[in-house]
Coordinates of C-alpha atoms in Angstrom, one line a residue:
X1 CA 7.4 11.2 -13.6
X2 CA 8.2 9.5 -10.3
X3 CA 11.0 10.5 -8.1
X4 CA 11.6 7.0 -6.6
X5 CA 9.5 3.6 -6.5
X6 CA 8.1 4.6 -3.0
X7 CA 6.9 7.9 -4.4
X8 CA 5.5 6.3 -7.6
X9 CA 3.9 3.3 -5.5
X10 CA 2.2 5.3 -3.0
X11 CA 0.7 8.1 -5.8
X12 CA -1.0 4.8 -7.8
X13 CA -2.4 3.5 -4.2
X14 CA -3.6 6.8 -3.3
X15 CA -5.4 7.1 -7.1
X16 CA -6.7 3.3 -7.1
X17 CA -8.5 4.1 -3.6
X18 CA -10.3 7.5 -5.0
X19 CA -13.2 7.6 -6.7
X20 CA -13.9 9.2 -10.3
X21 CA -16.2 12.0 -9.7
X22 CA -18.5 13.5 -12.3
X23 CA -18.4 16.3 -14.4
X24 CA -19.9 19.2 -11.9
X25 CA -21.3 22.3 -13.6
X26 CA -18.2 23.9 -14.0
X27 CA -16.1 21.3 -15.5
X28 CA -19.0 21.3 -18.0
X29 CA -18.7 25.0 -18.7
X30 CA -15.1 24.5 -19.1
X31 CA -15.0 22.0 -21.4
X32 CA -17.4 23.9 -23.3
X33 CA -15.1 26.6 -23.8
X34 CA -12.5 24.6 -24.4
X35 CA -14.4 23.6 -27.7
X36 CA -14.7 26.7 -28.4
X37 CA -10.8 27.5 -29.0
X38 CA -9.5 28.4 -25.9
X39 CA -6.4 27.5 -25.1
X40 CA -5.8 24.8 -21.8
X41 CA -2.5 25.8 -19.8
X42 CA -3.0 22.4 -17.8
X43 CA 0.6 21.0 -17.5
X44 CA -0.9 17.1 -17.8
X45 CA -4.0 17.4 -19.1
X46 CA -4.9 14.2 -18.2
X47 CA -8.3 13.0 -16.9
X48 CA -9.6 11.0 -14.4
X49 CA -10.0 8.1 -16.1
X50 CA -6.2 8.7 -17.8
X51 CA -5.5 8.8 -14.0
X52 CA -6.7 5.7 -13.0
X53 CA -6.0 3.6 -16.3
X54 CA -2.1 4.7 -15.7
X55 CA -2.0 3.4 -11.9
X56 CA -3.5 -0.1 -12.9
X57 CA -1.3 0.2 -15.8
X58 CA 1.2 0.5 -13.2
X59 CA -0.3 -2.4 -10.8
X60 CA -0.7 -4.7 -12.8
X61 CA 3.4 -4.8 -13.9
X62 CA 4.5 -4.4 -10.4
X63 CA 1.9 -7.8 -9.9
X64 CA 3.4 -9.8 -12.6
X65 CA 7.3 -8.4 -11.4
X66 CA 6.4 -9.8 -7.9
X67 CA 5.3 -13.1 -6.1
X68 CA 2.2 -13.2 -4.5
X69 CA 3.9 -12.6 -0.6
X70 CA 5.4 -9.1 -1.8
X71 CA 2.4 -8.3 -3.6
X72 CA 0.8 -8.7 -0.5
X73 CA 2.8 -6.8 1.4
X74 CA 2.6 -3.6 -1.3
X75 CA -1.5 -4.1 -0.4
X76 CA -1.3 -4.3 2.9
X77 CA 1.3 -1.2 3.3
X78 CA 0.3 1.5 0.4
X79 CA -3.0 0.1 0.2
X80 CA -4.1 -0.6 3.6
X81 CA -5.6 -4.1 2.2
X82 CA -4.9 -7.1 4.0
X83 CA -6.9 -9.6 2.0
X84 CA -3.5 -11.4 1.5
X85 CA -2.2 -11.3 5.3
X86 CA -2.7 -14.9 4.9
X87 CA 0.4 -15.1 2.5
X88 CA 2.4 -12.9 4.7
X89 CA 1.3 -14.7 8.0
X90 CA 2.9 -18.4 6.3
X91 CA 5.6 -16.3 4.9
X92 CA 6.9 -15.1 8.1
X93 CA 6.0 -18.3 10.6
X94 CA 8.1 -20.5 8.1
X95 CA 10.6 -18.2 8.4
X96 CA 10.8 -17.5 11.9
X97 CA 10.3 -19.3 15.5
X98 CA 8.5 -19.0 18.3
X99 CA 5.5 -17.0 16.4
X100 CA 2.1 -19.2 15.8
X101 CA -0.2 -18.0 12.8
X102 CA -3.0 -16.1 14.9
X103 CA 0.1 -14.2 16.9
X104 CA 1.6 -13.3 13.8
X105 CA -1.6 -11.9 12.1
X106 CA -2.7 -10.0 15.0
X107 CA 0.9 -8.2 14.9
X108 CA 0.7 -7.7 10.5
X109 CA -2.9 -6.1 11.6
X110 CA -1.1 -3.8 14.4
X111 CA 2.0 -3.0 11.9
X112 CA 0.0 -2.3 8.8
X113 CA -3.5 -1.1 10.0
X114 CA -4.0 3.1 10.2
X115 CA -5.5 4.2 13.4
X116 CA -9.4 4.7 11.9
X117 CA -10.1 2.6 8.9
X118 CA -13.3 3.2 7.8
X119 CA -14.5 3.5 11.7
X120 CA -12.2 0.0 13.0
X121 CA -10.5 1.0 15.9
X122 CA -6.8 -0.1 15.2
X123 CA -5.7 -3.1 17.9
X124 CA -3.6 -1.4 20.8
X125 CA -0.5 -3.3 22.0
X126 CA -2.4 -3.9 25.7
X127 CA -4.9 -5.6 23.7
X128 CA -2.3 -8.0 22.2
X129 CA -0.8 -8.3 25.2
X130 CA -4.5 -8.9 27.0
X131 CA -5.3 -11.6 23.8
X132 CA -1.9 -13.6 24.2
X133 CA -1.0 -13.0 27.7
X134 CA 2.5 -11.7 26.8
X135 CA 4.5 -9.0 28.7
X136 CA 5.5 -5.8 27.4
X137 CA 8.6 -7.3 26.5
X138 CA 7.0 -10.6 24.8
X139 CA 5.8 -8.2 22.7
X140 CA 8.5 -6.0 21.6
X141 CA 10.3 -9.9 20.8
X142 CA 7.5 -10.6 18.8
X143 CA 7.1 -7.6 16.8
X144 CA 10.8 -7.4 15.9
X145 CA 11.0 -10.6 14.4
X146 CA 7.5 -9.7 12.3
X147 CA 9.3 -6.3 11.4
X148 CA 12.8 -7.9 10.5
X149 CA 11.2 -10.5 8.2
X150 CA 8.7 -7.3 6.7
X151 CA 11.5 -5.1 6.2
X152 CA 13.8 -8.0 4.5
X153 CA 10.7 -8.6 2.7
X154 CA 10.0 -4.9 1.7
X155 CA 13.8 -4.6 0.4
X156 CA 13.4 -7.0 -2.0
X157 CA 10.4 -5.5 -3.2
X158 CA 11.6 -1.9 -3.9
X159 CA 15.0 -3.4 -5.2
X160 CA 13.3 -5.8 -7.8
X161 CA 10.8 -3.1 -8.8
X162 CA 14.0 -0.3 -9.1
X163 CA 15.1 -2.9 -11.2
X164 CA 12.5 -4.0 -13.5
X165 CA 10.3 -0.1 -13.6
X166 CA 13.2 2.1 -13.5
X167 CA 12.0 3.9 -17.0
X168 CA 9.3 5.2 -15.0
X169 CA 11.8 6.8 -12.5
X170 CA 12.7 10.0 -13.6
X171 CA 16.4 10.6 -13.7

């Protein structure tokens, strides 16, 4: 099925975030001679919808395996969804000094944030530095501690998800 949880995690982002299309035309005309006896040489067979119900299958137990901070962080780095930056953001202030709330959220966005999503223009690191009034080196301080607390963070998550969803690996 999946090589490894990082393969498996980003194949059931990347099929949450597409849409189910409609049957065109053809699909129509192939399903129609499928009823007619024709044999389908379609390793999966699987639809769309078997698609999708598998990677919220899938979802859903890594959400109930994890806390809310690490489900977070799976969002906002297969998912590109940082409706729970807030939980990272406290997670990572407690857990560090030196780094206020707004700094640290600005940074998550500039870690996790593609370069055009849906049109937003990513922020640039002289635009932190412009917003905080940090030197190039401020920054690079600041972003390691944000990465070293993401990465610990991101380690526990693959290793509890090995743990828990390692029938799904394929061996």
């Amino acid at each position: 099925m999946y090589t490894s949880i990082d393969h498996m995690l980003c194949e059931v982002f990347f099929i949450k975030n597409t849409l189910i299309m409609g049957k065109s035309n053809s699909a129509r005309i192939e399903e129609w001679i499928k009823t007619r006896g024709v044999v389908d040489r379609c390793e999966s067979g699987l639809s769309q919808h078997d698609y999708h119900a598998d990677s919220v299958i899938i979802l859903s137990r890594a959400k109930l395996i994890l806390n809310d901070v690490k489900w977070s962080l799976l969002n906002a780095h297969y998912g590109n969804d940082l409706s729970g930056i807030v939980d990272l953001t406290n997670f990572i202030t407690s857990n560090t000094s030196g780094l206020t709330m707004l700094e640290c959220d600005a940074l998550l966005e500039h870690l996790f944030l593609p370069k055009d999503l849906h049109k937003q223009r990513k922020m640039r690191q002289i635009d932190i530095q412009d917003r905080f009034n940090w030197s190039k080196g401020q920054l690079f301080r600041k972003m390691a501690k944000v990465r070293k607390q993401v990465n610990r963070l991101y380690n526990d998550c693959i290793t509890k998800l090995e743990i828990d969803m390692e029938e799904l690996l394929s061996k």
